[in-house]
Every structure is written in structure tokens, then in C-alpha cells.
């Protein structure tokens, strides 16, 4: 019998799946993806090409993760979460799915799937969620936004916003590099890494034309 420590990752349709990971029948894991130790990908879940799921990740049935994402150790992605391409999920992040959680019904019966309606977290392309943050569904995190470590997100986050705290509040803007943007006047914001220029319009950030 081969010990776990010496076991080699197995190939599943050109994805790399660790020996102790569980990818249920009916789940799709795209080419070039990596699924590491003790991670569970439930039936009906989709994991995009080139995405990495770290140790102990849970991906619920029907959850969808895009291409080239990184989901770090112990993150919990409950269905029906949707993650766009290039999303970063830090260690121990939780994406919830129950607005009014209870283990039992009002008559004391243990709740089943028919007794509640899951709601999901949507994270758009390129956004990042820092370690141990909690996103309370239903919320949408916009493209290239950043959620600070330990934050609790209870409302939608605009594209390019930098939010922190509990509940999370916007404290700045970020570009595609993830580095906070610098203001040169009231409405223009510049990425110190790429030089990209953005303008703030009615509380939203847009690329300058």
C-alpha cells in the first residue's frame, strides 16, 4: 500500500490531482488545473483551465471557477458561487450561500436541500479576496477589486475598489497590478506600476480614454 507522503499526483484529463483530493463524478476540472491535498470538488462544480486549488479547499456542487484562478489553502467556495477568470482567493476565505442559516426548520426537522434556497457570491475577472475574509452572499465583487485580509463583505464592491474592515468599506482604488492607485487631482487616478490612468465618475472607476 502506497503511503500518502510518497504517492504521486494523478492525471485527470490533463489536470493534476493529488492522491488525497476528491473530485466527484460530474465535476469538471479543466486542462492544466491543479487540485492539491484533501481538496474536495463536488459533482456539478466547474474548475477552469490552469486554475490552482490549494490544500483543503472545498468547491460546492454547481460552483463555477474560471480560468487561471488561485484558490489558496482551506478556502470554502460554497455553491452557487461564480468566479471569473484570474480571480485570487486567499487562505481560509469563506464564500457563504445562506441568507438566513438554520440547521432545522421551525418545526424542529433537520433542514434538507428543499428547505432553503442557496444564494451565491459573484467575483468578477481579476479580483482578489485576502486571507480569512468572509463574503456574505448575495454580493458581487467587481473586476480587479481587492478585499483586504480579514474583511467581512456584506454589500457589492465596485470594480477596482480597495475595501477593508467589518463591514468592508472602500478606502481607495486599485489597478490591474493590485497596487493602490495614486490621485493626481480630484478625478484622475494613476497606477504607479503600469502607468494606467483611470477617472472616477459617480463613485465608479473607469479607464481614461
Coordinates of N, CA and C in Angstrom, one line a residue:
X1 N 0.8 -1.2 0.0 CA 0.0 0.0 0.0 C 0.9 1.2 0.0
X2 N 0.6 2.2 -0.9 CA 1.5 3.4 -1.0 C 1.0 4.4 0.0
X3 N 2.0 4.9 0.8 CA 1.7 5.9 1.7 C 1.3 7.3 1.0
X4 N 0.5 8.1 1.7 CA 0.2 9.4 1.2 C 1.4 10.2 0.9
X5 N 2.4 10.2 1.8 CA 3.5 11.1 1.7 C 4.3 10.7 0.4
X6 N 4.3 9.5 0.0 CA 5.1 9.1 -1.2 C 4.2 9.0 -2.5
X7 N 2.9 9.1 -2.3 CA 2.1 9.0 -3.5 C 2.3 10.1 -4.5
X8 N 2.1 9.8 -5.8 CA 2.3 10.9 -6.8 C 0.9 11.4 -7.2
X9 N 0.9 12.7 -7.5 CA -0.4 13.3 -8.1 C -0.8 12.5 -9.3
X10 N -2.1 12.3 -9.5 CA -2.6 11.6 -10.7 C -3.1 12.6 -11.7
X11 N -3.1 12.1 -12.9 CA -3.7 13.0 -14.0 C -5.1 12.6 -14.2
X12 N -5.9 13.7 -14.4 CA -7.3 13.5 -14.7 C -7.6 14.4 -15.9
X13 N -7.6 13.9 -17.1 CA -7.9 14.7 -18.3 C -6.9 15.8 -18.3
X14 N -5.6 15.5 -18.1 CA -4.5 16.5 -18.2 C -4.5 17.5 -17.1
X15 N -5.4 17.4 -16.1 CA -5.3 18.2 -14.8 C -4.4 17.4 -13.8
X16 N -3.8 18.1 -12.9 CA -3.0 17.4 -11.8 C -3.9 17.3 -10.6
X17 N -4.1 16.1 -10.1 CA -5.0 15.9 -8.9 C -4.2 15.1 -7.9
X18 N -4.0 15.7 -6.7 CA -3.3 15.0 -5.6 C -4.0 13.7 -5.2
X19 N -3.2 12.7 -4.7 CA -3.9 11.4 -4.3 C -4.9 11.5 -3.3
X20 N -4.8 12.5 -2.4 CA -5.8 12.6 -1.3 C -6.9 13.6 -1.6
X21 N -6.9 14.2 -2.8 CA -8.0 15.1 -3.2 C -9.2 14.2 -3.7
X22 N -10.4 14.8 -3.6 CA -11.6 14.2 -4.1 C -12.2 15.0 -5.2
X23 N -12.3 14.5 -6.4 CA -13.0 15.1 -7.5 C -14.2 14.2 -7.9
X24 N -15.4 14.6 -7.5 CA -16.5 13.7 -7.7 C -16.9 13.6 -9.2
X25 N -17.5 12.4 -9.5 CA -18.0 12.3 -10.8 C -19.0 13.4 -11.1
X26 N -18.9 13.9 -12.3 CA -19.8 15.0 -12.7 C -19.2 16.4 -12.5
X27 N -18.0 16.4 -11.8 CA -17.3 17.7 -11.7 C -16.4 17.9 -13.0
X28 N -16.1 19.1 -13.4 CA -15.2 19.4 -14.5 C -14.0 20.1 -14.0
X29 N -12.9 19.6 -14.2 CA -11.6 20.2 -13.9 C -10.8 20.4 -15.2
X30 N -10.6 21.6 -15.6 CA -10.0 21.9 -16.9 C -8.5 21.5 -17.0
X31 N -8.1 21.4 -18.2 CA -6.7 21.1 -18.5 C -5.7 22.1 -17.9
X32 N -4.7 21.5 -17.3 CA -3.7 22.4 -16.7 C -4.0 22.8 -15.3
X33 N -5.2 22.5 -14.8 CA -5.6 22.8 -13.4 C -4.8 21.9 -12.4
X34 N -4.7 22.4 -11.2 CA -4.0 21.6 -10.1 C -5.0 21.6 -8.9
X35 N -5.2 20.4 -8.4 CA -6.1 20.2 -7.2 C -5.2 19.5 -6.2
X36 N -5.0 20.2 -5.1 CA -4.0 19.6 -4.1 C -4.7 18.9 -2.9
X37 N -3.8 18.5 -2.0 CA -4.2 17.5 -1.0 C -5.4 17.9 -0.2
X38 N -6.3 16.9 0.0 CA -7.5 17.0 0.8 C -8.5 18.0 0.3
X39 N -8.4 18.4 -0.9 CA -9.4 19.3 -1.5 C -10.5 18.5 -2.1
X40 N -11.7 19.1 -2.0 CA -12.9 18.4 -2.5 C -13.6 19.3 -3.5
X41 N -13.8 18.7 -4.7 CA -14.6 19.3 -5.8 C -15.8 18.5 -6.0
X42 N -17.0 19.1 -5.7 CA -18.2 18.3 -5.7 C -18.8 18.2 -7.1
X43 N -19.6 17.2 -7.3 CA -20.3 17.0 -8.6 C -21.0 18.2 -9.1
X44 N -20.9 18.5 -10.3 CA -21.5 19.7 -10.9 C -20.7 20.9 -10.8
X45 N -19.6 20.9 -10.0 CA -18.7 22.1 -10.0 C -17.9 22.2 -11.2
X46 N -17.4 23.4 -11.6 CA -16.6 23.6 -12.7 C -15.3 24.3 -12.3
X47 N -14.2 23.8 -12.6 CA -12.9 24.5 -12.3 C -12.2 24.7 -13.7
X48 N -11.9 26.0 -14.0 CA -11.3 26.3 -15.3 C -9.9 25.9 -15.5
X49 N -9.5 26.0 -16.8 CA -8.2 25.6 -17.2 C -7.1 26.4 -16.5
X50 N -6.1 25.7 -16.0 CA -5.0 26.4 -15.4 C -5.2 26.9 -14.0
X51 N -6.3 26.6 -13.4 CA -6.6 27.1 -12.1 C -6.0 26.2 -11.0
X52 N -5.5 26.8 -9.9 CA -4.9 26.1 -8.8 C -5.8 26.1 -7.6
X53 N -6.1 24.9 -7.1 CA -6.8 24.8 -5.8 C -5.9 24.2 -4.8
X54 N -5.6 25.0 -3.7 CA -4.6 24.6 -2.7 C -5.1 23.5 -1.8
X55 N -4.4 23.3 -0.8 CA -4.7 22.2 0.2 C -6.0 22.5 1.0
X56 N -6.9 21.5 1.0 CA -8.1 21.6 1.9 C -9.1 22.5 1.4
X57 N -9.2 22.8 0.1 CA -10.2 23.7 -0.5 C -11.5 22.9 -0.7
X58 N -12.6 23.6 -0.5 CA -13.9 23.0 -0.8 C -14.6 23.8 -1.9
X59 N -15.0 23.1 -2.9 CA -15.8 23.7 -4.0 C -17.1 23.0 -4.1
X60 N -18.2 23.7 -3.8 CA -19.5 23.1 -3.7 C -20.1 22.7 -5.1
X61 N -21.1 21.9 -5.0 CA -21.8 21.5 -6.3 C -22.4 22.6 -7.0
X62 N -22.1 22.8 -8.3 CA -22.6 23.9 -9.1 C -21.8 25.2 -9.0
X63 N -20.8 25.2 -8.1 CA -19.9 26.4 -8.1 C -19.1 26.4 -9.4
X64 N -18.8 27.6 -9.9 CA -18.0 27.8 -11.1 C -16.8 28.7 -10.9
X65 N -15.7 28.1 -11.2 CA -14.4 28.9 -11.0 C -13.8 29.0 -12.4
X66 N -13.4 30.2 -12.8 CA -12.9 30.5 -14.1 C -11.4 30.0 -14.3
X67 N -10.9 30.4 -15.4 CA -9.5 30.0 -15.8 C -8.4 30.8 -15.0
X68 N -7.3 30.2 -14.8 CA -6.1 30.8 -14.2 C -6.4 31.5 -12.9
X69 N -7.3 30.9 -12.1 CA -7.5 31.4 -10.7 C -6.6 30.7 -9.8
X70 N -6.4 31.4 -8.6 CA -5.7 30.8 -7.5 C -6.6 30.8 -6.3
X71 N -6.9 29.6 -5.8 CA -7.7 29.4 -4.6 C -6.8 28.8 -3.5
X72 N -6.5 29.6 -2.5 CA -5.4 29.1 -1.5 C -6.0 28.2 -0.5
X73 N -5.1 27.6 0.3 CA -5.4 26.6 1.3 C -6.6 26.9 2.2
X74 N -7.5 25.9 2.4 CA -8.6 25.9 3.3 C -9.7 26.9 2.9
X75 N -9.7 27.4 1.7 CA -10.8 28.3 1.3 C -12.1 27.5 1.0
X76 N -13.2 28.1 1.3 CA -14.5 27.4 1.1 C -15.3 28.2 0.1
X77 N -15.6 27.5 -1.0 CA -16.3 28.2 -2.1 C -17.7 27.4 -2.2
X78 N -18.7 28.0 -1.5 CA -20.0 27.3 -1.5 C -20.8 27.7 -2.7
X79 N -21.5 26.7 -3.2 CA -22.4 26.9 -4.4 C -23.5 27.9 -4.0
X80 N -24.0 28.7 -5.0 CA -23.7 28.7 -6.4 C -22.7 29.9 -6.7
X81 N -21.6 29.9 -6.0 CA -20.6 31.0 -6.3 C -20.1 30.9 -7.7
X82 N -19.8 32.1 -8.3 CA -19.2 32.2 -9.6 C -18.0 33.1 -9.5
X83 N -16.8 32.5 -10.0 CA -15.6 33.3 -10.0 C -15.1 33.4 -11.4
X84 N -14.8 34.7 -11.8 CA -14.4 34.9 -13.2 C -12.9 34.5 -13.4
X85 N -12.4 34.7 -14.5 CA -11.0 34.4 -14.8 C -10.0 35.2 -14.0
X86 N -8.9 34.6 -13.6 CA -7.9 35.3 -12.9 C -8.2 35.8 -11.5
X87 N -9.1 35.2 -10.9 CA -9.5 35.6 -9.5 C -8.6 34.9 -8.5
X88 N -8.2 35.7 -7.5 CA -7.4 35.2 -6.4 C -8.2 35.1 -5.1
X89 N -8.2 34.0 -4.5 CA -8.9 33.7 -3.2 C -7.8 33.3 -2.2
X90 N -7.7 34.1 -1.1 CA -6.6 33.9 -0.1 C -7.0 32.7 0.8
X91 N -6.0 32.3 1.6 CA -6.2 31.2 2.6 C -7.4 31.5 3.5
X92 N -8.2 30.4 3.7 CA -9.3 30.4 4.7 C -10.4 31.4 4.4
X93 N -10.5 31.8 3.1 CA -11.6 32.7 2.7 C -12.9 31.9 2.7
X94 N -14.0 32.5 3.1 CA -15.3 31.8 3.0 C -16.3 32.6 2.1
X95 N -16.8 31.9 1.1 CA -17.9 32.5 0.3 C -19.2 31.8 0.7
X96 N -20.1 32.5 1.4 CA -21.2 31.9 2.0 C -22.3 31.7 1.0
X97 N -23.4 31.0 1.4 CA -24.5 30.8 0.4 C -25.9 30.7 1.1
X98 N -26.0 31.2 2.3 CA -27.3 31.0 3.0 C -27.6 32.4 3.7
X99 N -28.7 33.0 3.3 CA -29.0 34.3 3.8 C -29.5 34.3 5.3
X100 N -30.3 33.3 5.6 CA -30.8 33.1 7.0 C -30.5 31.7 7.4
X101 N -29.3 31.4 7.8 CA -28.9 30.0 8.1 C -29.5 29.4 9.4
X102 N -30.1 28.2 9.2 CA -30.6 27.4 10.4 C -30.3 26.0 10.0
X103 N -30.0 25.2 11.1 CA -29.9 23.8 10.9 C -31.2 23.0 10.8
X104 N -32.2 23.6 11.4 CA -33.5 22.9 11.5 C -34.6 23.9 11.0
X105 N -35.8 23.3 10.6 CA -36.9 24.1 10.3 C -37.6 24.5 11.6
X106 N -38.7 25.4 11.4 CA -39.4 25.9 12.6 C -40.1 24.8 13.3
X107 N -40.4 23.6 12.7 CA -41.0 22.5 13.5 C -39.9 21.5 14.0
X108 N -38.6 21.9 13.9 CA -37.6 21.1 14.5 C -37.0 20.0 13.7
X109 N -37.5 19.9 12.4 CA -36.9 18.9 11.5 C -35.6 19.5 10.9
X110 N -34.6 18.5 10.8 CA -33.4 18.9 10.2 C -33.6 19.4 8.7
X111 N -33.1 20.6 8.4 CA -33.3 21.1 7.0 C -32.6 20.2 6.0
X112 N -33.3 20.1 4.9 CA -32.8 19.4 3.7 C -32.7 20.5 2.6
X113 N -32.2 20.0 1.4 CA -32.0 20.9 0.3 C -33.3 21.6 -0.2
X114 N -34.4 21.0 0.1 CA -35.7 21.6 -0.4 C -36.2 22.7 0.6
X115 N -35.5 22.8 1.7 CA -36.0 23.8 2.7 C -35.3 25.1 2.7
X116 N -34.4 25.3 1.8 CA -33.8 26.7 1.7 C -33.3 26.9 0.3
X117 N -33.0 28.1 -0.1 CA -32.6 28.5 -1.4 C -31.2 29.1 -1.4
X118 N -30.2 28.4 -1.9 CA -28.8 28.9 -1.9 C -28.7 30.2 -2.7
X119 N -27.9 31.1 -2.1 CA -27.6 32.4 -2.8 C -26.1 32.4 -3.0
X120 N -25.6 33.0 -4.0 CA -24.1 33.0 -4.3 C -23.4 34.3 -4.2
X121 N -22.1 34.1 -4.1 CA -21.2 35.2 -4.3 C -20.6 35.2 -5.7
X122 N -20.6 36.4 -6.3 CA -20.0 36.5 -7.7 C -18.8 37.4 -7.6
X123 N -17.7 36.9 -8.1 CA -16.4 37.6 -8.1 C -16.0 37.7 -9.6
X124 N -15.8 38.9 -10.0 CA -15.5 39.2 -11.4 C -14.0 39.1 -11.7
X125 N -13.7 39.1 -13.0 CA -12.4 38.9 -13.5 C -11.3 39.7 -12.7
X126 N -10.2 39.0 -12.4 CA -9.0 39.6 -11.8 C -9.1 40.1 -10.4
X127 N -10.3 40.0 -9.7 CA -10.4 40.5 -8.4 C -9.7 39.6 -7.4
X128 N -9.4 40.1 -6.2 CA -8.7 39.4 -5.2 C -9.4 39.5 -3.8
X129 N -9.4 38.4 -3.1 CA -10.0 38.4 -1.7 C -8.9 37.9 -0.8
X130 N -8.6 38.7 0.2 CA -7.5 38.4 1.1 C -7.8 37.4 2.1
X131 N -6.7 36.9 2.8 CA -6.8 35.8 3.7 C -7.9 36.0 4.8
X132 N -8.7 35.0 5.0 CA -9.7 34.9 6.1 C -10.8 35.9 5.9
X133 N -10.9 36.5 4.8 CA -12.1 37.3 4.5 C -13.3 36.5 4.4
X134 N -14.5 37.1 4.7 CA -15.8 36.4 4.5 C -16.6 37.2 3.6
X135 N -17.2 36.6 2.6 CA -18.1 37.3 1.7 C -19.5 36.7 1.9
X136 N -20.4 37.6 2.4 CA -21.7 37.1 2.8 C -22.7 37.3 1.6
X137 N -23.1 36.2 1.1 CA -24.0 36.2 -0.1 C -25.3 36.7 0.2
X138 N -26.0 37.4 -0.8 CA -25.5 37.5 -2.2 C -24.8 38.9 -2.3
X139 N -23.5 38.8 -2.7 CA -22.8 40.0 -3.1 C -22.0 39.8 -4.3
X140 N -21.6 40.9 -5.0 CA -20.8 40.9 -6.2 C -19.6 41.7 -6.0
X141 N -18.4 41.2 -6.3 CA -17.2 41.9 -6.2 C -16.7 42.2 -7.6
X142 N -16.6 43.4 -8.0 CA -16.3 43.8 -9.3 C -14.9 43.5 -9.8
X143 N -14.7 43.7 -11.1 CA -13.4 43.4 -11.8 C -12.3 44.1 -11.2
X144 N -11.2 43.4 -10.9 CA -9.9 43.9 -10.4 C -10.0 44.6 -9.0
X145 N -11.1 44.4 -8.3 CA -11.2 44.9 -7.0 C -10.4 44.1 -6.0
X146 N -10.1 44.6 -4.8 CA -9.3 43.9 -3.8 C -10.0 44.0 -2.5
X147 N -10.2 42.9 -1.8 CA -10.7 42.8 -0.5 C -9.6 42.5 0.5
X148 N -9.4 43.4 1.5 CA -8.4 43.2 2.4 C -8.5 42.0 3.3
X149 N -7.4 41.4 3.8 CA -7.4 40.3 4.7 C -8.3 40.5 5.9
X150 N -9.1 39.5 6.3 CA -10.0 39.6 7.4 C -11.2 40.4 7.3
X151 N -11.5 40.9 6.1 CA -12.7 41.8 5.9 C -13.9 40.9 5.9
X152 N -15.1 41.6 6.2 CA -16.4 40.9 6.0 C -17.2 41.8 5.0
X153 N -17.4 41.2 3.8 CA -18.1 41.9 2.7 C -19.6 41.6 2.8
X154 N -20.4 42.6 3.0 CA -21.8 42.5 3.2 C -22.6 43.2 2.1
X155 N -21.9 43.9 1.2 CA -22.5 44.6 0.1 C -21.6 44.6 -1.1
X156 N -22.2 44.9 -2.3 CA -21.4 44.8 -3.5 C -20.2 45.8 -3.5
X157 N -19.1 45.3 -4.1 CA -17.9 46.0 -4.2 C -17.7 46.5 -5.6
X158 N -17.5 47.8 -5.9 CA -17.3 48.2 -7.3 C -16.0 47.7 -7.9
X159 N -16.0 47.7 -9.2 CA -14.7 47.4 -9.9 C -13.6 48.3 -9.5
X160 N -12.4 47.7 -9.3 CA -11.2 48.4 -8.9 C -11.2 49.0 -7.5
X161 N -12.2 48.7 -6.7 CA -12.3 49.2 -5.3 C -11.3 48.5 -4.4
X162 N -10.7 49.1 -3.5 CA -10.0 48.5 -2.4 C -10.8 48.7 -1.1
X163 N -11.3 47.5 -0.5 CA -12.1 47.6 0.6 C -11.5 46.8 1.8
X164 N -11.7 47.3 3.0 CA -11.2 46.6 4.2 C -12.2 46.8 5.3
X165 N -12.1 46.0 6.3 CA -12.9 46.1 7.6 C -14.1 45.3 7.7
X166 N -14.8 45.4 8.8 CA -16.0 44.7 9.0 C -17.1 45.6 9.6
X167 N -18.1 45.9 8.7 CA -18.3 45.5 7.3 C -17.2 46.3 6.4
X168 N -16.9 45.7 5.3 CA -15.9 46.2 4.4 C -16.4 47.5 3.8
X169 N -15.4 48.5 3.8 CA -15.7 49.8 3.2 C -14.5 50.2 2.3
X170 N -14.9 51.0 1.3 CA -13.8 51.4 0.3 C -12.9 52.4 0.9
X171 N -11.6 52.1 0.8 CA -10.6 53.1 1.3 C -9.7 53.6 0.1
X172 N -9.9 53.1 -1.1 CA -9.1 53.5 -2.2 C -9.5 52.8 -3.4
X173 N -8.6 52.9 -4.5 CA -8.8 52.2 -5.7 C -7.5 51.4 -6.1
X174 N -7.7 50.4 -6.9 CA -6.5 49.6 -7.3 C -6.6 49.3 -8.8
X175 N -5.5 49.2 -9.5 CA -5.5 48.8 -10.9 C -5.3 47.3 -11.1
X176 N -5.0 46.9 -12.3 CA -4.8 45.5 -12.6 C -3.6 44.9 -11.8
X177 N -2.6 45.7 -11.5 CA -1.4 45.2 -10.8 C -1.8 44.9 -9.3
X178 N -2.9 45.4 -8.8 CA -3.2 45.2 -7.4 C -2.7 46.3 -6.5
X179 N -1.8 47.1 -7.0 CA -1.2 48.2 -6.2 C -2.1 49.4 -6.1
X180 N -2.3 50.0 -4.9 CA -3.2 51.1 -4.8 C -2.9 52.3 -5.8
X181 N -3.9 52.8 -6.4 CA -3.7 53.9 -7.4 C -3.4 55.2 -6.6
X182 N -2.8 56.1 -7.3 CA -2.4 57.4 -6.7 C -3.2 58.5 -7.5
X183 N -3.7 59.4 -6.7 CA -4.5 60.5 -7.3 C -3.6 61.7 -7.7
X184 N -3.8 62.2 -9.0 CA -3.0 63.4 -9.3 C -3.9 64.6 -9.3
X185 N -5.2 64.4 -9.2 CA -6.1 65.5 -8.9 C -7.4 64.9 -8.4
X186 N -8.5 65.6 -8.4 CA -9.7 65.0 -7.8 C -10.3 63.8 -8.5
X187 N -10.1 63.7 -9.8 CA -10.8 62.7 -10.5 C -9.9 61.7 -11.3
X188 N -8.6 62.0 -11.3 CA -7.7 61.1 -12.1 C -6.9 60.2 -11.1
X189 N -6.8 59.0 -11.5 CA -6.0 58.0 -10.7 C -5.0 57.3 -11.5
X190 N -3.8 57.1 -11.0 CA -2.7 56.5 -11.9 C -2.1 55.3 -11.1
X191 N -1.9 54.3 -11.9 CA -1.2 53.1 -11.3 C 0.3 53.3 -11.3
X192 N 0.9 53.3 -10.2 CA 2.4 53.5 -10.1 C 3.2 52.4 -10.7
X193 N 2.6 51.3 -11.0 CA 3.4 50.2 -11.7 C 3.3 50.2 -13.2
X194 N 2.1 50.4 -13.7 CA 1.8 50.3 -15.1 C 1.7 51.6 -15.8
X195 N 1.4 52.7 -15.0 CA 1.1 54.0 -15.6 C -0.3 54.2 -16.1
X196 N -1.1 53.1 -16.0 CA -2.5 53.2 -16.5 C -3.2 54.4 -15.7
X197 N -4.1 55.1 -16.5 CA -4.8 56.2 -15.9 C -6.3 55.9 -15.9
X198 N -6.9 56.2 -14.8 CA -8.3 56.0 -14.6 C -9.0 57.3 -14.2
X199 N -10.3 57.4 -14.4 CA -11.1 58.5 -13.9 C -12.2 58.0 -13.0
X200 N -12.5 58.8 -12.0 CA -13.6 58.5 -11.1 C -14.9 59.2 -11.6
X201 N -15.9 58.4 -11.8 CA -17.2 59.0 -12.3 C -18.3 58.5 -11.5
X202 N -19.0 59.3 -10.7 CA -20.1 58.9 -9.9 C -19.8 57.7 -9.0
X203 N -18.7 57.7 -8.3 CA -18.3 56.7 -7.4 C -17.9 55.4 -8.1
X204 N -17.6 55.4 -9.4 CA -17.1 54.3 -10.1 C -15.8 54.7 -10.8
X205 N -14.9 53.7 -11.0 CA -13.6 54.0 -11.7 C -13.7 53.4 -13.1
X206 N -13.2 54.2 -14.1 CA -13.2 53.9 -15.5 C -11.9 54.2 -16.1
X207 N -11.4 53.4 -17.0 CA -10.2 53.7 -17.7 C -10.3 54.9 -18.5
X208 N -9.3 55.8 -18.4 CA -9.3 57.0 -19.2 C -9.1 56.7 -20.7
X209 N -9.8 57.4 -21.5 CA -9.7 57.2 -23.0 C -8.9 58.3 -23.6

